Coordinates of C-alpha atoms in Angstrom, one line a residue:
X1 CA 107.5 56.3 79.6
X2 CA 106.5 56.0 83.2
X3 CA 103.7 58.3 84.6
X4 CA 104.7 61.2 86.8
X5 CA 105.6 60.2 90.4
X6 CA 103.3 61.9 92.9
X7 CA 106.2 62.2 95.3
X8 CA 108.3 64.1 92.9
X9 CA 108.3 67.9 92.9
X10 CA 106.3 70.2 90.7
X11 CA 108.1 72.1 88.0
X12 CA 107.4 75.9 88.2
X13 CA 107.0 77.2 84.6
X14 CA 107.4 81.0 84.4
X15 CA 107.0 82.9 81.1
X16 CA 107.1 86.6 80.2
X17 CA 106.3 87.7 76.6
X18 CA 108.5 90.8 76.8
X19 CA 111.5 91.2 79.0
X20 CA 110.5 94.7 80.0
X21 CA 106.9 93.7 80.7
X22 CA 105.8 95.0 84.2
X23 CA 102.2 93.9 84.4
X24 CA 103.2 90.3 85.0
X25 CA 106.8 90.2 86.1
X26 CA 109.0 87.1 86.7
X27 CA 109.3 87.9 90.4
X28 CA 105.5 88.2 90.7
X29 CA 105.0 84.8 89.2
X30 CA 107.7 83.3 91.5
X31 CA 106.1 84.7 94.6
X32 CA 102.7 83.4 93.7
X33 CA 104.0 79.9 93.0
X34 CA 106.2 79.8 96.1
X35 CA 103.3 81.0 98.3
X36 CA 101.0 78.3 97.0
X37 CA 103.6 75.5 97.4
X38 CA 104.3 76.5 101.0
X39 CA 100.7 76.5 101.9
X40 CA 100.0 73.1 100.2
X41 CA 103.3 71.6 101.5
X42 CA 104.4 70.7 98.0
X43 CA 108.1 70.5 96.9
X44 CA 109.2 72.6 93.9
X45 CA 111.9 71.7 91.3
X46 CA 114.2 74.4 89.9
X47 CA 112.0 76.9 88.0
X48 CA 111.9 76.9 84.2
X49 CA 111.9 80.6 83.2
X50 CA 111.4 82.0 79.6
X51 CA 111.7 85.7 78.9
X52 CA 110.8 87.4 75.6
X53 CA 108.8 84.3 74.5
X54 CA 105.3 84.6 73.2
X55 CA 102.6 82.2 74.4
X56 CA 101.4 81.9 70.8
X57 CA 104.7 80.0 70.0
X58 CA 104.3 76.3 69.8
X59 CA 104.5 74.8 73.3
X60 CA 106.7 72.0 72.0
X61 CA 109.3 74.5 70.8
X62 CA 109.3 76.3 74.2
X63 CA 110.8 75.1 77.5
X64 CA 107.3 74.0 78.4
X65 CA 107.8 71.0 76.1
X66 CA 110.9 69.9 78.0
X67 CA 108.9 70.3 81.3
X68 CA 106.1 68.1 80.0
X69 CA 108.7 65.6 78.9
X70 CA 110.2 65.6 82.4
X71 CA 106.8 64.7 83.8
X72 CA 106.4 61.9 81.2
X73 CA 109.8 60.5 82.3
X74 CA 108.8 60.5 85.9
X75 CA 111.2 63.2 86.9
X76 CA 108.4 65.5 88.2
X77 CA 104.9 65.1 89.4
X78 CA 103.5 67.9 87.4
X79 CA 103.7 71.6 86.4
X80 CA 102.7 74.7 88.3
X81 CA 102.1 78.2 86.9
X82 CA 100.9 81.4 88.4
X83 CA 98.3 82.0 85.7
X84 CA 97.0 79.5 83.1
X85 CA 97.8 81.9 80.2
X86 CA 101.5 81.5 81.0
X87 CA 101.2 78.0 79.6
X88 CA 99.8 78.8 76.2
X89 CA 97.9 81.3 74.1
X90 CA 97.8 79.0 71.1
X91 CA 94.7 77.8 69.2
X92 CA 92.2 75.3 70.6
X93 CA 94.1 72.3 69.1
X94 CA 97.4 73.2 70.7
X95 CA 95.7 73.8 74.1
X96 CA 94.0 70.4 73.9
X97 CA 97.4 68.9 73.1
X98 CA 99.0 70.4 76.3
X99 CA 96.1 69.1 78.4
X100 CA 96.3 65.6 76.8
X101 CA 100.1 65.4 77.2
X102 CA 99.8 66.2 80.9
X103 CA 96.9 63.8 81.4
X104 CA 98.7 61.0 79.5
X105 CA 101.7 61.4 81.8
X106 CA 99.5 61.4 84.9
X107 CA 100.9 64.8 85.7
X108 CA 99.4 67.4 88.0
X109 CA 98.6 70.9 86.8
X110 CA 98.3 73.8 89.2
X111 CA 97.4 77.4 88.4
X112 CA 98.4 79.0 91.7
X113 CA 96.4 82.3 91.3
X114 CA 93.3 80.9 89.7
X115 CA 92.4 77.9 92.0
X116 CA 92.9 75.2 89.4
X117 CA 94.5 72.0 90.7
X118 CA 93.9 68.8 88.8
X119 CA 94.7 66.8 92.0
X120 CA 91.3 67.9 93.3
X121 CA 89.2 66.9 90.3
X122 CA 88.6 67.1 86.6
X123 CA 89.1 70.7 85.5
X124 CA 89.4 70.1 81.7
X125 CA 86.4 72.3 80.8
X126 CA 87.6 75.1 83.0
X127 CA 91.0 74.8 81.5
X128 CA 89.6 74.9 78.0
X129 CA 87.5 78.0 78.8
X130 CA 90.4 79.9 80.3
X131 CA 92.6 78.9 77.4
X132 CA 90.0 80.3 74.9
X133 CA 89.9 83.6 76.9
X134 CA 93.7 83.8 76.9
X135 CA 93.8 83.2 73.2
X136 CA 91.2 86.0 72.5
X137 CA 93.2 88.4 74.8
X138 CA 96.4 87.6 72.8
X139 CA 94.6 88.2 69.5
X140 CA 93.2 91.5 70.7
X141 CA 96.6 92.6 71.9
X142 CA 98.2 91.6 68.6
X143 CA 95.6 93.5 66.6
X144 CA 96.0 96.6 68.8
X145 CA 99.8 96.4 68.6
X146 CA 99.7 95.9 64.8
X147 CA 97.4 99.0 64.4
X148 CA 99.7 101.0 66.7
X149 CA 102.8 100.2 64.6
X150 CA 101.0 101.1 61.4
X151 CA 99.8 104.3 62.8
X152 CA 103.3 105.2 64.0
X153 CA 104.6 104.4 60.5
X154 CA 102.1 106.7 58.9
X155 CA 103.4 109.5 61.2
X156 CA 106.9 108.8 60.2
X157 CA 107.9 107.2 63.5
X158 CA 110.6 104.5 63.3
X159 CA 109.3 101.6 65.5
X160 CA 112.6 100.0 66.5
X161 CA 116.0 100.9 67.7
X162 CA 117.7 103.4 65.3
X163 CA 120.0 101.6 62.8
X164 CA 123.7 102.3 63.0
X165 CA 124.5 105.8 61.7
X166 CA 121.1 107.1 62.6
X167 CA 119.6 108.7 65.7
X168 CA 116.0 109.7 66.5
X169 CA 114.5 113.2 67.0
X170 CA 112.0 114.0 69.7
X171 CA 109.2 112.7 67.5
X172 CA 110.8 109.3 67.0
X173 CA 111.8 110.0 63.4
X174 CA 115.2 108.9 62.0
X175 CA 117.9 111.5 61.6
X176 CA 121.6 111.2 60.7
X177 CA 123.6 110.5 63.8
X178 CA 124.9 113.7 65.4
X179 CA 128.2 112.0 66.2
X180 CA 129.1 111.7 62.5
X181 CA 128.8 108.0 62.5
X182 CA 126.7 108.1 59.3
X183 CA 130.0 109.0 57.5
X184 CA 131.6 105.7 58.9
X185 CA 128.6 103.8 57.5
X186 CA 129.2 105.3 54.1
X187 CA 132.8 104.3 54.4
X188 CA 131.8 100.7 55.3
X189 CA 129.6 100.5 52.2
X190 CA 132.4 101.9 50.0
X191 CA 134.9 99.4 51.6
X192 CA 132.7 96.4 50.8
X193 CA 131.5 97.6 47.4
X194 CA 135.2 98.1 46.4
X195 CA 136.1 94.5 47.1
X196 CA 136.5 94.4 50.9
X197 CA 135.1 91.6 53.0
X198 CA 132.4 91.8 55.6
X199 CA 135.2 91.7 58.2
X200 CA 136.8 94.8 56.6
X201 CA 133.5 96.6 56.7
X202 CA 133.1 95.6 60.4
X203 CA 136.6 97.0 61.1
X204 CA 135.6 100.3 59.6
X205 CA 132.6 100.5 61.9
X206 CA 134.5 99.4 65.0
X207 CA 137.4 101.8 64.4
X208 CA 135.0 104.7 64.1
X209 CA 133.2 103.8 67.3
X210 CA 129.8 103.3 65.7
X211 CA 127.3 101.7 68.1
X212 CA 125.2 98.8 67.0
X213 CA 121.4 98.9 67.6
X214 CA 122.2 97.0 70.9
X215 CA 124.7 99.7 72.0
X216 CA 127.9 97.7 71.4
X217 CA 130.8 99.2 69.6
X218 CA 132.5 96.0 68.5
X219 CA 131.2 94.8 65.1
X220 CA 131.2 91.2 63.8
X221 CA 131.2 90.4 60.1
X222 CA 127.6 89.1 60.5
X223 CA 126.4 92.4 62.0
X224 CA 128.2 94.4 59.2
X225 CA 126.5 92.2 56.6
X226 CA 123.1 93.1 58.1
X227 CA 123.9 96.8 57.8
X228 CA 125.1 96.4 54.2
X229 CA 121.8 94.7 53.1
X230 CA 119.5 97.3 54.8
X231 CA 117.7 99.7 52.4
X232 CA 116.9 101.9 55.3
X233 CA 120.1 103.8 54.4
X234 CA 118.4 104.8 51.1
X235 CA 115.7 106.6 53.1
X236 CA 113.3 103.7 52.8
X237 CA 111.0 103.4 55.8
X238 CA 109.2 100.1 55.8
X239 CA 106.1 99.5 58.0
X240 CA 106.8 96.9 60.7
X241 CA 103.1 95.9 61.2
X242 CA 103.4 93.4 58.3
X243 CA 101.4 95.2 55.7
X244 CA 104.5 95.4 53.4
X245 CA 104.1 99.2 52.7
X246 CA 107.2 101.4 52.3
X247 CA 107.8 105.1 51.8
X248 CA 110.7 107.6 51.7
X249 CA 110.5 108.6 55.3
X250 CA 113.9 110.0 56.5
X251 CA 117.1 111.4 55.0
X252 CA 119.2 108.9 53.0
X253 CA 122.9 108.6 53.9
X254 CA 123.8 106.2 51.0
X255 CA 123.6 107.0 47.3
X256 CA 121.6 104.4 45.4
X257 CA 124.5 103.7 43.0
X258 CA 126.7 102.8 46.0
X259 CA 124.0 100.7 47.6
X260 CA 123.4 98.7 44.4
X261 CA 127.1 98.0 44.1
X262 CA 127.2 96.6 47.6
X263 CA 124.2 94.4 46.9
X264 CA 125.6 93.2 43.5
X265 CA 128.9 92.2 45.0
X266 CA 129.4 88.5 45.7
X267 CA 125.8 87.8 44.7
X268 CA 124.2 89.3 47.8
X269 CA 121.1 90.6 45.9
X270 CA 118.1 88.9 47.6
X271 CA 116.4 86.2 45.4
X272 CA 112.7 85.9 45.1
X273 CA 112.6 82.4 46.6
X274 CA 114.9 79.6 47.7
X275 CA 115.4 76.2 46.4
X276 CA 116.3 74.8 43.0
X277 CA 115.2 77.9 41.0
X278 CA 111.9 76.5 39.9
X279 CA 109.0 78.8 40.6
X280 CA 111.2 81.9 40.8
X281 CA 109.9 83.4 37.5
X282 CA 106.9 85.0 39.1
X283 CA 108.7 85.9 42.4
X284 CA 107.5 89.3 43.7
X285 CA 104.8 89.6 41.0
X286 CA 101.8 87.7 42.5
X287 CA 99.7 89.4 45.2
X288 CA 96.9 88.1 47.3
X289 CA 93.6 89.8 46.4
X290 CA 92.3 89.5 49.9
X291 CA 95.1 91.4 51.8
X292 CA 97.5 92.7 49.1
X293 CA 100.5 90.8 50.4
X294 CA 103.0 89.0 48.1
X295 CA 102.5 85.3 47.5
X296 CA 105.2 82.7 48.2
X297 CA 106.0 79.6 46.1
X298 CA 105.9 76.3 48.0
X299 CA 106.0 72.7 46.8
X300 CA 104.7 69.3 47.7
X301 CA 105.5 65.8 46.5
X302 CA 102.9 63.2 45.6
X303 CA 103.6 59.9 43.8
X304 CA 107.2 61.0 43.1
X305 CA 106.1 64.2 41.4
X306 CA 106.7 67.7 42.6
X307 CA 103.7 70.1 42.6
X308 CA 104.4 73.8 43.0
X309 CA 101.9 76.3 44.1
X310 CA 101.6 79.9 45.2
X311 CA 99.9 80.9 48.4
X312 CA 99.5 83.9 50.7
X313 CA 101.3 83.1 54.0
X314 CA 103.1 86.4 54.8
X315 CA 100.0 87.9 56.5
X316 CA 98.6 85.8 59.4
X317 CA 95.6 88.1 59.6
X318 CA 94.5 87.4 56.0
X319 CA 90.8 86.3 56.1
X320 CA 90.8 84.5 52.7
X321 CA 94.3 83.6 51.6
X322 CA 94.7 82.9 47.9
X323 CA 96.2 79.6 46.6
X324 CA 96.9 78.8 43.0
X325 CA 98.9 76.1 41.1
X326 CA 102.2 77.3 39.5
X327 CA 101.5 74.9 36.6
X328 CA 98.3 77.0 35.8
X329 CA 99.2 80.5 36.7
X330 CA 102.7 80.6 35.2
X331 CA 101.6 79.7 31.6
X332 CA 98.6 82.1 31.9
X333 CA 100.8 85.0 33.0
X334 CA 103.5 84.4 30.3
X335 CA 100.8 84.1 27.5
X336 CA 99.2 87.3 28.7
X337 CA 102.5 89.2 28.8
X338 CA 103.7 87.9 25.4
X339 CA 100.4 89.0 23.9
X340 CA 100.7 92.4 25.5
X341 CA 104.3 92.8 24.3
X342 CA 103.5 91.7 20.8
X343 CA 106.1 91.1 18.0
X344 CA 108.4 94.0 17.3
X345 CA 111.5 93.6 15.2
X346 CA 114.6 94.8 17.0
X347 CA 116.7 97.5 15.3
X348 CA 119.2 98.7 17.9
X349 CA 120.8 96.1 20.2
X350 CA 122.8 96.9 23.3
X351 CA 126.2 98.6 22.9
X352 CA 128.3 95.4 23.5
X353 CA 131.6 97.3 22.9
X354 CA 130.8 99.9 25.6
X355 CA 129.6 97.2 28.0
X356 CA 132.9 95.3 27.5
X357 CA 134.8 98.5 28.0
X358 CA 133.0 99.4 31.2
X359 CA 133.4 95.9 32.6
X360 CA 137.2 96.1 31.9
X361 CA 137.3 99.5 33.7
X362 CA 135.5 98.1 36.7
X363 CA 137.9 95.1 36.8
X364 CA 140.9 97.4 36.6
X365 CA 139.5 99.6 39.4
X366 CA 139.1 96.5 41.6
X367 CA 142.7 95.5 40.8
X368 CA 144.0 99.0 41.8
X369 CA 142.3 98.6 45.2
X370 CA 143.6 95.1 46.0
X371 CA 146.9 96.3 47.4
X372 CA 145.2 98.8 49.7
X373 CA 142.7 96.1 50.8
X374 CA 145.5 93.8 51.7
X375 CA 147.1 96.5 53.7
X376 CA 143.9 97.1 55.6
X377 CA 143.5 93.4 56.3
X378 CA 147.0 93.2 57.7
X379 CA 146.5 96.4 59.8
X380 CA 149.2 98.3 57.9
X381 CA 146.8 101.2 57.6
X382 CA 143.8 102.2 59.6
X383 CA 140.4 102.2 58.1
X384 CA 140.0 105.9 57.6
X385 CA 143.4 106.2 55.8
X386 CA 142.4 103.4 53.6
X387 CA 139.1 105.1 52.7
X388 CA 140.8 108.4 51.9
X389 CA 143.6 106.9 49.8
X390 CA 141.1 105.0 47.6
X391 CA 138.6 107.8 47.3
X392 CA 139.6 108.7 43.7
X393 CA 139.5 105.1 42.5
X394 CA 136.1 104.6 44.1
X395 CA 134.6 107.7 42.5
X396 CA 135.8 106.5 39.1
X397 CA 134.5 103.0 39.8
X398 CA 131.1 104.4 40.9
X399 CA 130.7 106.3 37.6
X400 CA 131.6 103.2 35.6
X401 CA 129.4 100.9 37.7
X402 CA 126.3 103.2 37.3
X403 CA 126.7 103.4 33.5
X404 CA 127.3 99.7 33.3
X405 CA 124.2 98.9 35.3
X406 CA 122.1 101.1 33.0
X407 CA 123.4 99.5 29.9
X408 CA 122.9 96.0 31.3
X409 CA 119.3 96.9 32.2
X410 CA 118.8 98.1 28.6
X411 CA 120.3 94.9 27.4
X412 CA 117.7 92.9 29.2
X413 CA 114.9 95.1 27.9
X414 CA 116.0 94.6 24.3
X415 CA 115.7 90.8 24.7
X416 CA 111.9 91.4 24.4
X417 CA 112.4 92.4 20.7
X418 CA 112.7 89.9 17.9
X419 CA 116.4 90.0 16.9
X420 CA 117.2 91.0 13.4
X421 CA 120.2 89.7 11.4
X422 CA 122.5 92.3 12.9
X423 CA 121.5 91.6 16.5
X424 CA 123.5 89.5 19.0
X425 CA 120.5 87.1 19.7
X426 CA 119.9 86.4 16.0
X427 CA 120.3 82.7 15.1
X428 CA 120.6 81.7 11.5
X429 CA 117.6 79.6 10.4
X430 CA 116.4 79.7 14.0
X431 CA 113.0 80.5 15.4
X432 CA 112.6 84.2 16.0
X433 CA 109.3 84.8 17.8
X434 CA 108.8 86.6 21.0
X435 CA 108.0 83.3 22.8
X436 CA 111.2 81.7 21.5
X437 CA 113.3 84.6 22.7
X438 CA 111.6 84.5 26.1
X439 CA 112.0 80.8 26.5
X440 CA 115.8 81.0 25.9
X441 CA 116.2 83.4 28.8
X442 CA 117.5 82.1 32.2
X443 CA 114.8 82.2 34.9
X444 CA 116.3 85.3 36.7
X445 CA 116.3 87.2 33.3
X446 CA 112.7 86.0 32.6
X447 CA 111.6 87.4 36.0
X448 CA 113.3 90.7 35.2
X449 CA 111.9 90.8 31.8
X450 CA 108.3 90.2 33.1
X451 CA 108.7 92.9 35.7
X452 CA 109.5 95.4 32.9
X453 CA 105.9 95.2 31.6
X454 CA 104.0 93.5 34.5
X455 CA 103.4 95.6 37.7
X456 CA 101.6 92.9 39.6
X457 CA 99.1 90.1 39.1
X458 CA 96.5 89.9 41.9
X459 CA 95.1 86.4 42.6
X460 CA 91.6 86.0 44.2
X461 CA 90.8 83.0 46.4
X462 CA 88.7 80.2 45.1
X463 CA 88.9 77.3 42.6
X464 CA 87.9 79.1 39.4
X465 CA 90.1 79.2 36.3
X466 CA 93.0 81.7 36.0
X467 CA 91.1 84.1 33.7
X468 CA 88.5 84.5 36.4
X469 CA 90.8 84.8 39.4
X470 CA 93.9 86.6 38.1
X471 CA 93.8 90.4 37.5
X472 CA 96.9 91.8 35.7
X473 CA 98.2 95.4 36.1
X474 CA 100.6 96.6 33.5
X475 CA 103.5 99.0 34.1
X476 CA 102.4 101.1 31.2

């Protein structure tokens, strides 16, 4: 790479954290940069403008990285900003990297409103001091904004655009949309839960004139999918500050049975973690003792071996994030749970005959709706007619699905019991201990079985053994 050419223009870099921000507008930054350049007789390249981009985001992932690369390639002599904090509000290491990258390229840095121009001397110390101040300002703003969002949540205020089917009252709380669009959202859920595609659900919302959170009335399958996975329609109000707290905060417009059917269809229920399935057994059960946030399972490879560990990473403000090896905590949790459950001989297994009957009924209901679904997809009937015609079948299917879900839940629970000779899990001459039964379960069933008796396991930071760091809270 050739160093920046001093005869080349400076690249104006302009950034605004929020598009509606008025305190430091795009035009204000442009005027300051243009005024300085005219006074100094310096040419300017086309401005690089970023809106809605936080200064805490890595400078390499922003357009700033491309501007620095242009200086390294000799396409520009340097970068000019109105204020230094437009460059970065990252930590000290990232700030030093920005300075080093510009210095290595022989690039000039100008902060038009603050009197910093590296062409007039070495300003690295001043740059570092201003960067530290900008970082502290950003951290204070983030803390204040986080507190404001949590306070609003406590008051029942919904801190975001109202989801489709909802509006807001004068206090900022969610209420069912006065235009009746909540009924169309219910119809979209029914359409999808009864075998329709995301596209069919999107057509229901489009035909009914439901507005998206951005004000558009044409729905894409992806947008409809987001609606169908949102538990806000059950009345769940989640805090957006990052604390993870939830409460029933507004009227529900979807019945839980219908919502569960929509989540169960096509495997859309969210999994505890991604990857090959390893480490999922404790998903959603481990909490960080320092901040109360859920812990995530990560992995690293060393010497050809994969090491899995749980760590607190959901809360950036956590002062002492917990970290623990999966190879240590998983056996400890399982042993504690098995001891808590004990050994109980099973007497009554799940009603397999009724489960089979219900599954057949649900399958038949699906088959009855196939013809209508095909008519909807081919535009032979409109979405509302489709919903009305299939109402009876949907009600019947709802009743079957709810009963089936309850029996299937009971079936998982009974797996904790040691099967007797008349139980479905009994194996002639096999090992019938609680541990043996648990180890035969698939990982998702193990996780569900654990959650029946384990409310949470709180992990404290440090290097002590599991019995000193892990505190278990039982469901009963």
